[in-house]
Amino acid sequence: MTAGVQKQTAYERRKGESALSEFADYVEKQQATRPSRGGSIAPSDSGYSTQSTQYEEHAELDVLDTLNLAETSTQVRLKELLLDTGEDAEVTLQQLSNVLQKRMLEGNGETLFDLGQEDNGESMAFSREQWDVALDRIRQAANILQADCRVLMTRNVGHAEEVETTKEKDKSSIGKVMIRQAPETPEDVIETRIAVVGNVDAGKSTMLGVLVKGGLDDGRGKARVNLFRHKHEVESGRTSSVGMEIMGFDTQGEIVASNVPGRKLSWEEIGKRSAKVISFTDLAGHERYLRTTVFGLLSSSPNYCLLMVAANNGLIGMSKEHLGIALALNVPVMVVITKIDICPPQILQQTITQLTRILKSPGARKIPIFIKNREDTIETATQFVSQRICPVFQVSNVTGESLDLVRMFLNILPHHGNYDAEASFEFHVNDTFSVPFVGTVVSGVVKSGVIHAGDAVLIGPDSLGQFTTTHIRSIERKRIPVLVCSAGQSASFALKRVRRKEVRKGMVVLPKLDTPPKVYREFIAEVLILSHATTIKTKYQAMLHVGPISQTCAIIDIDRAFIRTGDRAVVAFRFVQRPEYLAVGDRILFREGRTKGLGIVKAVGYDASKPLNPDTGKDTNGGGT
């Protein structure tokens, strides 16, 4: 009982916060070098060790390979391809289209082209006439690939998208052009998932209502009503469940919306007319629904996190919790400050100062960039692959101020995330339904591999750790029927001969193999304690989240006598209710009241004869085996 009475000292709290960013980076590197899914690493004689990391990956340096920095380059310079109007114009046009195709493959069907700059950043010194010729050549090359071009920004060109030149002496014409391919089938539509978090009354649902449905809010919650799923949410004005909304952009970068004012497009219409779809996961802000929010954040595998902060309240309450979880998951974060129309200037400045201080703290290590205009939006969106950058928008859902910048940012936002379509198929279930005349339907995210309608699969584990054999009756993405679904995409599967009560959130769908998949009740993880009032010892229980899995876990062994806030330790966990499907390298998050910790699975299974802490080996089985 005394554990809840003792308060954390400021030193202990800072210790936990400052270790967060460093440990999140460590987990990211461990995941990049982990073995194939389903594989487990045998413990060595000395205990529970994982494979050694031979090379340290620096993904941000991969761009150097494409910059053509070699002293002797055999490639044709991009400028020559863009300005060729001679006899070989057709040949060079094909070469130019090959360059665009390669870039669009890297960008999942879209690319942002710097017209006026070589790949290595060197200026092409275009005149206005030359720039117009180059733009025409780009459009011709894009047409070959069934893609459309849209000029986003120009300097010294005189277009409608002209921005001020930063260097007065530089008179060369340059610009940024968005090139996006029209998807041949619904399977090819670019999908980016964004989790929307923030404190209660920060304006999350209202912001999504304005962005997705169009129009503005009346200041009394008019825009958010369409997003609520339950009667009590409409009455209280507070989200309590995980809501889903989508926003579509066509090949020109225009928002897909109805031509009839006031008419709302269905998901099917948006999906069929879009080349890029942004999927928003609207999460609850109230402390009472924290478990639902954490589940929504982990199970939806978001590419980005959108943190809402009310200008008149600042970063309070659950906002800090949600930011901490996003940082722990190593998801790029962008911030939107809402309600600036009703906030006094001095209060807004206090909010901005507080937000800047928190983002720059050792735990977050973010560089806040305040978006003021079109140029800031485009430059930040293209550089957002660096997770150190944190764009900050200041908007009003009533007056519409800066909403156009948010929409432009979402349109340009590059697809973020590494998925392996060549690996064995694995699908995580985050929701279940019973649809009339269809049967049992499960929704979730494809973590790896490819699946086709009609394939034989296994779904499980159940309470005994068993898997059920079934077939994929049909597949839908954003309520559009598709024949195939690949890694990184969210989808729904209709299953044959499976009752809804036999499936649950947290299950996995795997390909049918000769050997049944292994499930584990116990596993070893390396953890970081972010905050805890006292000490943690064996037999301690907490709610543990691994992807869509949410289950109470007990600590059965620790590599030392006890752990406190800010400590990194190797810990053995045991699921209390049932075994689960886990793999080495999975990211875990556990919490209990104000206690929070994160970690990474280092080994599956636990051998009681090889305790993590030999000194207390005799009594580590207090949790039961």
XYZ file of C-alpha atoms in Angstrom:
625
model
C 0.000 0.000 0.000
C 2.908 2.327 0.618
C 4.075 2.136 -3.003
C 1.332 4.482 -4.178
C 2.039 7.014 -1.379
C 5.701 7.656 -2.163
C 6.217 10.269 -4.841
C 8.943 10.242 -7.433
C 11.688 12.764 -6.943
C 12.375 15.259 -9.743
C 15.765 13.591 -10.303
C 14.188 10.145 -10.790
C 11.569 11.532 -13.181
C 14.238 13.278 -15.300
C 16.330 10.096 -15.298
C 13.479 8.109 -16.818
C 12.596 10.812 -19.361
C 16.164 11.403 -20.565
C 16.738 7.676 -21.158
C 13.610 7.378 -23.345
C 14.958 8.735 -26.648
C 18.233 6.822 -26.419
C 16.484 3.509 -25.646
C 13.902 4.026 -28.433
C 16.765 4.452 -30.930
C 18.397 1.295 -29.570
C 15.155 -0.685 -30.031
C 14.825 0.623 -33.606
C 18.338 -0.621 -34.466
C 17.656 -3.999 -32.839
C 14.485 -4.396 -34.906
C 16.369 -3.575 -38.120
C 18.793 -6.450 -37.506
C 16.367 -9.011 -36.073
C 15.972 -12.502 -37.597
C 13.006 -13.601 -39.700
C 9.615 -13.651 -37.952
C 8.758 -16.693 -35.947
C 12.385 -17.579 -35.337
C 13.718 -17.728 -31.815
C 17.306 -17.472 -30.705
C 18.635 -20.220 -28.504
C 20.073 -18.985 -25.220
C 23.815 -19.232 -24.867
C 25.598 -20.908 -21.942
C 25.870 -17.586 -20.200
C 22.142 -16.925 -20.221
C 19.769 -15.248 -22.670
C 21.653 -13.490 -25.408
C 20.607 -12.455 -28.884
C 22.569 -12.283 -32.075
C 25.409 -9.785 -32.209
C 24.896 -6.722 -34.343
C 27.765 -6.739 -36.804
C 27.039 -3.475 -38.524
C 25.411 -0.314 -37.269
C 22.758 0.834 -39.723
C 22.354 4.525 -40.537
C 19.257 4.723 -42.721
C 19.531 8.490 -43.017
C 22.817 8.037 -44.919
C 21.269 5.812 -47.611
C 20.502 8.929 -49.638
C 24.252 9.356 -50.270
C 24.155 6.345 -52.586
C 21.748 8.165 -54.910
C 23.547 11.519 -55.022
C 26.068 10.501 -57.696
C 29.030 11.972 -55.790
C 31.706 9.865 -57.507
C 34.561 11.831 -59.080
C 34.166 10.057 -62.424
C 30.486 9.651 -63.248
C 29.428 7.771 -66.367
C 25.770 8.774 -66.051
C 24.161 11.364 -68.302
C 23.568 14.548 -66.338
C 19.935 15.242 -65.529
C 20.128 18.706 -67.121
C 20.915 17.206 -70.515
C 17.876 14.918 -70.300
C 15.602 17.812 -69.318
C 16.699 20.224 -72.063
C 17.234 17.819 -74.992
C 15.065 18.957 -77.922
C 17.318 17.619 -80.712
C 17.236 14.459 -82.805
C 17.686 12.194 -79.758
C 14.830 13.815 -77.841
C 12.718 10.625 -77.895
C 15.599 8.511 -76.584
C 16.471 10.923 -73.784
C 12.750 11.275 -72.936
C 12.638 7.523 -72.349
C 15.763 7.804 -70.184
C 14.088 10.602 -68.207
C 10.966 8.486 -67.693
C 13.210 5.656 -66.421
C 14.704 8.080 -63.872
C 11.195 9.091 -62.741
C 10.047 5.469 -62.581
C 12.967 4.541 -60.328
C 12.211 7.463 -58.009
C 8.491 6.624 -57.881
C 9.262 3.008 -57.014
C 11.313 4.271 -54.067
C 8.491 6.645 -53.054
C 5.652 4.091 -53.325
C 4.200 5.623 -56.475
C 5.089 9.290 -55.974
C 8.137 11.519 -55.902
C 9.010 15.168 -55.302
C 11.234 16.406 -58.134
C 13.601 19.368 -57.652
C 13.412 20.944 -61.106
C 16.569 23.041 -61.450
C 18.886 20.938 -59.285
C 21.045 17.905 -60.030
C 20.829 14.823 -57.796
C 23.893 15.990 -55.868
C 22.297 19.384 -55.095
C 24.239 21.298 -57.737
C 22.251 24.067 -59.451
C 21.371 23.617 -63.148
C 21.325 27.435 -63.569
C 18.095 27.396 -65.608
C 16.714 30.532 -67.225
C 12.932 30.943 -67.203
C 12.679 29.654 -70.790
C 14.832 26.620 -69.989
C 12.787 25.886 -66.855
C 9.562 25.890 -68.904
C 11.161 23.494 -71.419
C 12.297 21.222 -68.581
C 8.819 21.256 -67.001
C 7.269 20.288 -70.347
C 9.754 17.395 -70.662
C 8.931 16.225 -67.125
C 5.214 16.228 -67.972
C 5.847 14.217 -71.138
C 7.959 11.689 -69.215
C 5.264 11.452 -66.518
C 2.574 10.814 -69.154
C 4.523 7.771 -70.352
C 4.211 6.393 -66.798
C 0.495 7.352 -66.428
C 1.459 9.934 -63.821
C 0.444 13.554 -63.251
C 2.588 16.547 -62.300
C 1.773 19.432 -60.009
C 4.049 22.422 -59.455
C 4.190 23.046 -55.694
C 6.700 25.881 -55.450
C 8.873 27.999 -57.789
C 11.640 30.609 -57.493
C 12.472 33.137 -60.258
C 9.862 31.561 -62.540
C 6.824 33.782 -62.083
C 4.255 31.003 -61.594
C 1.255 31.260 -59.270
C 3.209 29.150 -56.725
C 6.126 31.627 -56.638
C 7.911 32.111 -53.296
C 10.483 34.725 -52.307
C 14.099 34.048 -53.210
C 16.373 33.655 -50.208
C 19.537 34.548 -52.157
C 19.186 37.769 -54.128
C 22.280 37.074 -56.259
C 20.932 33.689 -57.395
C 18.782 34.371 -60.464
C 18.447 30.733 -61.590
C 14.930 29.311 -61.919
C 14.095 26.328 -59.722
C 10.952 24.646 -58.459
C 9.505 21.582 -56.764
C 7.165 19.339 -58.744
C 5.020 16.550 -57.234
C 4.761 13.560 -59.609
C 2.190 10.928 -58.629
C 1.269 7.789 -60.520
C -2.349 6.814 -61.094
C -2.911 3.428 -59.399
C -3.751 0.645 -61.856
C -5.781 -1.244 -59.250
C -7.096 -0.448 -55.717
C -4.208 -2.578 -54.368
C -1.732 0.031 -55.635
C -3.207 3.020 -53.760
C -0.629 4.651 -51.466
C -1.748 4.356 -47.831
C -0.328 6.364 -44.933
C -1.619 5.741 -41.403
C -1.654 8.609 -38.897
C -2.591 8.202 -35.219
C -4.249 11.321 -33.753
C -3.565 11.800 -30.032
C -3.749 14.571 -27.435
C -5.432 15.540 -24.183
C -9.196 15.550 -23.765
C -10.802 18.697 -25.304
C -7.756 19.363 -27.513
C -9.995 19.265 -30.612
C -8.902 15.944 -32.165
C -12.274 14.804 -33.503
C -13.216 18.341 -34.554
C -9.962 18.740 -36.493
C -10.508 15.424 -38.293
C -14.123 16.343 -39.022
C -13.002 19.596 -40.670
C -10.142 17.956 -42.603
C -12.065 14.920 -43.823
C -15.614 16.219 -44.292
C -14.773 19.754 -45.463
C -16.415 22.917 -44.165
C -15.606 24.571 -40.829
C -16.650 24.060 -37.237
C -19.164 26.328 -35.478
C -17.190 26.366 -32.207
C -19.700 24.027 -30.528
C -18.638 20.647 -31.902
C -20.631 20.557 -35.141
C -17.726 19.034 -37.124
C -16.995 16.184 -34.696
C -20.486 14.641 -34.485
C -20.103 12.634 -37.713
C -16.979 10.915 -36.341
C -18.499 9.507 -33.161
C -19.404 5.795 -33.068
C -21.533 5.623 -29.894
C -24.510 7.506 -28.461
C -22.677 8.371 -25.220
C -19.847 9.961 -27.269
C -22.314 12.322 -28.960
C -23.844 13.236 -25.583
C -20.525 13.834 -23.784
C -18.575 15.148 -26.804
C -15.674 12.850 -25.900
C -14.222 9.982 -27.900
C -14.049 6.690 -25.969
C -13.249 4.237 -28.780
C -10.787 3.897 -31.653
C -12.346 5.771 -34.586
C -11.230 5.512 -38.207
C -11.488 8.152 -40.930
C -9.895 8.413 -44.376
C -8.896 11.336 -46.587
C -8.069 10.898 -50.269
C -5.834 12.815 -52.684
C -5.916 12.364 -56.473
C -2.914 12.357 -58.832
C -3.020 16.182 -59.008
C -2.830 16.475 -55.220
C -6.422 17.688 -54.892
C -8.604 16.418 -52.045
C -11.188 13.875 -53.235
C -14.541 15.377 -52.262
C -18.105 15.475 -53.521
C -19.082 17.993 -56.189
C -22.432 18.432 -54.434
C -22.133 20.741 -51.376
C -22.961 18.977 -48.126
C -22.838 15.454 -49.581
C -20.383 13.107 -47.875
C -18.484 10.582 -49.999
C -18.416 6.957 -48.892
C -15.126 5.164 -48.219
C -15.590 3.185 -51.447
C -15.938 6.373 -53.532
C -12.905 7.984 -51.887
C -10.794 4.840 -52.347
C -11.668 4.411 -56.027
C -10.977 8.058 -56.925
C -7.781 8.466 -54.873
C -4.116 7.864 -55.691
C -3.107 8.405 -52.053
C -5.176 7.729 -48.928
C -4.455 9.070 -45.438
C -5.997 6.820 -42.741
C -6.584 8.644 -39.466
C -6.973 6.721 -36.210
C -8.953 8.974 -33.853
C -7.941 8.031 -30.302
C -9.430 8.899 -26.922
C -7.889 11.730 -24.892
C -9.443 11.014 -21.490
C -7.313 9.277 -18.853
C -10.088 6.739 -18.303
C -9.583 5.394 -21.832
C -5.758 5.220 -21.780
C -5.739 1.459 -22.333
C -7.899 1.901 -25.460
C -5.579 4.653 -26.716
C -2.425 2.602 -26.156
C -4.053 -0.366 -27.910
C -5.060 1.867 -30.840
C -1.536 3.294 -31.115
C 0.197 -0.076 -31.136
C -2.312 -2.141 -33.111
C -2.752 0.315 -36.002
C 1.034 0.433 -36.688
C 0.932 4.163 -37.535
C 3.461 5.687 -39.934
C 3.121 9.063 -38.181
C 1.648 10.486 -34.990
C -0.349 13.731 -34.952
C -0.335 15.353 -31.496
C -3.102 17.881 -30.853
C -2.515 20.635 -28.288
C -5.174 23.181 -27.312
C -3.630 26.673 -27.442
C -5.492 27.798 -24.314
C -4.484 24.726 -22.237
C -0.984 23.790 -23.379
C 0.662 20.379 -23.110
C -1.220 19.039 -20.088
C -2.637 15.789 -18.764
C -2.609 12.899 -21.200
C -0.796 14.901 -23.927
C 2.542 14.161 -22.261
C 1.597 10.478 -21.847
C 0.669 10.188 -25.528
C 3.820 12.012 -26.637
C 5.913 9.672 -24.481
C 4.272 6.597 -26.042
C 4.824 7.960 -29.571
C 8.490 8.618 -28.754
C 8.816 5.128 -27.264
C 7.447 3.648 -30.501
C 9.891 5.809 -32.507
C 7.053 7.152 -34.670
C 7.668 10.576 -36.308
C 5.576 13.202 -34.498
C 3.911 16.337 -35.843
C 2.080 18.823 -33.605
C -1.056 20.869 -34.300
C -1.907 23.711 -31.909
C -5.693 24.222 -32.134
C -8.162 26.878 -30.939
C -5.870 29.831 -31.723
C -8.966 31.935 -32.537
C -10.100 31.987 -28.873
C -6.663 32.072 -27.240
C -5.105 35.356 -25.987
C -1.665 36.048 -27.555
C 0.252 35.795 -24.268
C -1.309 32.387 -23.446
C -0.500 31.138 -26.955
C 3.102 32.242 -26.468
C 3.255 30.359 -23.145
C 1.963 27.215 -24.892
C 4.569 27.557 -27.668
C 7.385 28.087 -25.122
C 6.283 25.048 -23.087
C 5.950 22.876 -26.205
C 9.403 23.930 -27.472
C 10.977 23.135 -24.094
C 9.418 19.654 -23.952
C 10.289 18.798 -27.571
C 13.919 19.881 -27.065
C 14.261 17.996 -23.756
C 16.749 15.076 -23.555
C 13.897 12.573 -23.602
C 12.409 13.824 -26.890
C 15.400 15.396 -28.702
C 13.146 16.911 -31.384
C 13.741 20.056 -33.434
C 10.428 21.995 -33.533
C 9.819 23.789 -36.854
C 6.902 26.234 -36.801
C 5.098 26.179 -40.154
C 4.055 29.663 -41.272
C 3.737 29.504 -45.068
C 3.742 27.325 -48.204
C 7.546 27.221 -48.428
C 7.936 26.000 -44.818
C 5.290 23.336 -45.445
C 6.947 21.906 -48.563
C 10.509 22.010 -47.214
C 9.522 20.381 -43.896
C 7.381 17.668 -45.515
C 10.267 16.617 -47.777
C 12.697 16.489 -44.827
C 10.288 14.731 -42.456
C 12.054 11.410 -43.112
C 14.444 12.670 -40.425
C 12.684 11.757 -37.192
C 14.466 14.555 -35.329
C 12.274 17.158 -37.076
C 8.897 17.981 -35.522
C 6.658 20.306 -37.615
C 4.292 22.494 -35.584
C 1.107 24.002 -37.092
C -1.110 26.654 -35.487
C -4.691 26.300 -36.732
C -8.267 27.288 -36.056
C -11.090 24.942 -37.032
C -13.604 27.808 -36.806
C -11.867 30.437 -38.977
C -9.948 27.896 -41.095
C -6.581 29.577 -40.475
C -3.601 27.433 -41.660
C -5.828 24.430 -42.475
C -4.722 24.689 -46.121
C -1.100 24.238 -44.955
C -2.043 21.085 -43.014
C -3.819 19.646 -46.076
C -0.827 20.462 -48.299
C 1.532 18.860 -45.781
C -0.534 15.651 -45.691
C -0.584 15.557 -49.504
C 3.230 15.815 -49.784
C 3.996 13.639 -46.743
C 6.298 10.785 -47.863
C 5.362 7.214 -47.019
C 7.328 6.134 -43.931
C 7.950 2.567 -42.777
C 9.906 -0.546 -43.705
C 7.892 -3.607 -44.679
C 9.120 -6.902 -46.095
C 6.786 -8.241 -48.796
C 9.216 -11.124 -49.480
C 9.025 -12.555 -45.938
C 6.487 -15.073 -44.677
C 2.934 -13.697 -44.387
C 1.840 -12.338 -41.003
C -1.309 -10.357 -40.187
C -2.167 -8.861 -36.771
C -5.860 -8.741 -35.844
C -6.936 -5.506 -34.145
C -10.738 -5.833 -34.487
C -13.385 -8.481 -35.194
C -16.869 -8.241 -36.723
C -19.802 -10.442 -37.649
C -21.212 -9.217 -40.968
C -24.638 -10.451 -42.170
C -24.443 -12.796 -45.210
C -20.612 -12.664 -45.034
C -19.693 -14.195 -41.681
C -16.742 -13.497 -39.413
C -14.492 -10.603 -40.482
C -11.143 -9.632 -38.925
C -9.367 -6.337 -39.559
C -5.769 -5.330 -38.961
C -2.405 -4.658 -40.568
C -0.284 -6.944 -42.743
C 3.118 -6.941 -41.024
C 4.956 -8.926 -43.702
C 4.420 -10.988 -46.834
C 1.530 -11.134 -49.312
C -1.910 -12.800 -49.087
C -4.483 -13.623 -51.790
C -8.211 -14.259 -51.542
C -8.801 -18.015 -51.285
C -5.522 -18.802 -49.495
C -5.509 -21.340 -46.643
C -4.414 -19.711 -43.362
C -4.161 -20.326 -39.629
C -5.679 -17.966 -37.058
C -4.843 -18.066 -33.357
C -3.732 -18.665 -30.712
C -6.807 -19.518 -28.636
C -6.771 -19.916 -24.835
C -4.951 -23.256 -25.201
C -2.389 -21.905 -27.666
C -3.971 -23.716 -30.639
C -4.467 -22.381 -34.180
C -7.586 -22.862 -36.324
C -7.329 -23.646 -40.045
C -9.509 -21.498 -42.309
C -9.590 -19.872 -45.756
C -9.697 -16.219 -46.792
C -13.153 -15.834 -48.355
C -12.544 -12.237 -49.505
C -10.326 -9.212 -48.801
C -11.318 -5.548 -48.498
C -9.169 -2.428 -48.204
C -11.026 0.721 -47.163
C -14.267 -1.168 -47.960
C -13.114 -1.840 -51.552
C -12.872 -5.539 -52.573
C -9.324 -6.517 -53.613
C -7.716 -9.813 -54.593
C -4.340 -9.353 -52.921
C -2.917 -7.526 -49.915
C 0.779 -6.957 -49.139
C 3.036 -5.870 -46.267
C 2.292 -2.481 -44.710
C -1.346 -2.343 -45.819
C -4.379 -2.385 -43.533
C -7.167 -4.719 -44.607
C -10.177 -6.813 -43.558
C -10.477 -10.547 -44.201
C -13.710 -12.542 -44.336
C -12.960 -16.008 -42.941
C -14.662 -19.302 -43.813
C -16.106 -21.604 -41.139
C -14.962 -19.516 -38.172
C -17.387 -18.107 -35.582
C -16.850 -14.644 -34.215
C -16.552 -15.849 -30.612
C -13.558 -17.956 -31.704
C -11.512 -14.908 -32.737
C -10.324 -11.927 -30.686
C -8.115 -8.866 -30.869
C -4.441 -9.752 -30.592
C -4.597 -12.925 -32.691
C -2.399 -13.431 -35.740
C -3.192 -14.837 -39.181
C -0.358 -16.955 -40.587
C 0.072 -19.111 -43.712
C -0.821 -22.787 -43.339
C 2.424 -24.738 -42.905
C 3.374 -28.336 -42.150
C 4.675 -27.433 -38.685
C 2.264 -25.491 -36.437
C 3.523 -22.074 -35.244
C 4.946 -21.899 -31.739
C 3.335 -19.794 -29.035
C 4.869 -18.792 -25.738
C 3.613 -18.005 -22.261
C 7.027 -16.762 -21.093
C 9.645 -14.583 -22.751
C 12.760 -12.531 -21.988
C 12.882 -8.790 -22.743
C 15.277 -5.917 -22.257
C 13.279 -3.100 -20.668
C 13.624 0.533 -19.648
C 11.554 1.762 -16.686
C 10.243 5.230 -17.624
C 8.493 5.932 -14.351
C 7.718 4.049 -11.136
C 7.220 5.388 -7.618
C 9.301 2.750 -5.816
C 11.110 -0.451 -6.839
C 9.982 -3.301 -9.101
C 10.695 -6.901 -8.062
C 9.585 -10.350 -9.150
C 5.838 -11.161 -8.928
C 5.056 -7.569 -10.026
C 2.158 -7.489 -12.523
C 1.359 -4.938 -15.226
C -0.682 -4.615 -18.438
C 1.628 -5.478 -21.332
C 1.091 -4.365 -24.953
C 2.843 -6.068 -27.881
C 1.309 -4.838 -31.143
C -2.403 -5.706 -30.883
C -1.806 -7.987 -27.850
C -3.003 -6.554 -24.516
C -2.661 -8.907 -21.571
C -1.620 -8.842 -17.909
C 1.941 -10.067 -17.403
C 3.852 -11.037 -14.289
C 7.589 -10.530 -13.845
C 9.092 -13.912 -12.920
C 12.792 -13.039 -13.036
C 15.082 -9.977 -13.187
C 18.834 -9.832 -13.784
C 19.242 -7.960 -10.468
C 17.515 -7.697 -7.095
C 15.186 -4.835 -8.145
C 14.810 -2.075 -10.738
C 13.828 1.578 -10.432
C 12.959 4.522 -12.698
C 15.532 5.012 -15.472
C 17.010 1.492 -15.115
C 17.651 -0.797 -18.082
C 17.390 -4.479 -17.234
C 16.785 -7.937 -18.687
C 13.467 -9.234 -17.372
C 11.513 -12.489 -17.740
C 7.724 -12.073 -18.191
C 4.882 -14.584 -18.004
C 1.442 -14.006 -19.553
C -1.211 -14.519 -16.881
C -4.187 -15.589 -19.041
C -2.980 -17.438 -22.156
C 0.084 -17.929 -24.375
C 0.659 -15.524 -27.274
C 2.467 -15.536 -30.615
C 5.703 -13.536 -30.191
C 8.973 -13.123 -32.059
C 12.407 -11.846 -31.082
C 12.631 -8.137 -31.826
C 8.983 -7.299 -31.049
C 8.550 -3.961 -29.274
C 6.739 -4.113 -25.912
C 5.119 -1.474 -23.714
C 3.876 -2.158 -20.175
C 2.004 0.039 -17.741
C 0.165 -0.152 -14.427
C -1.266 3.059 -12.998
C 1.491 5.652 -13.297
C 4.153 2.992 -13.930
C 5.404 2.883 -17.506
C 8.114 0.888 -19.242
C 9.129 -0.099 -22.737
C 11.374 -2.781 -24.138
C 12.206 -5.295 -26.840
C 11.794 -9.077 -26.843
C 15.261 -10.651 -26.666
C 14.309 -14.356 -26.452
C 11.106 -16.402 -26.389
C 10.599 -19.055 -23.727
C 12.222 -19.127 -20.294
C 14.341 -21.828 -18.694
C 13.980 -21.769 -14.892
C 17.240 -23.706 -14.574
C 19.087 -20.687 -16.028
C 17.902 -17.747 -13.911
C 18.744 -14.233 -15.057
C 20.045 -13.409 -11.590
C 21.972 -16.443 -10.266
C 22.120 -14.934 -6.760
C 18.363 -15.262 -6.375
C 17.905 -18.297 -8.584
C 16.264 -20.292 -5.816
C 13.274 -18.004 -5.373
C 12.712 -16.605 -8.877
C 9.818 -18.986 -9.448
C 7.546 -17.079 -7.131
C 5.206 -16.301 -10.009
C 4.501 -20.016 -10.546
C 5.437 -22.202 -13.507
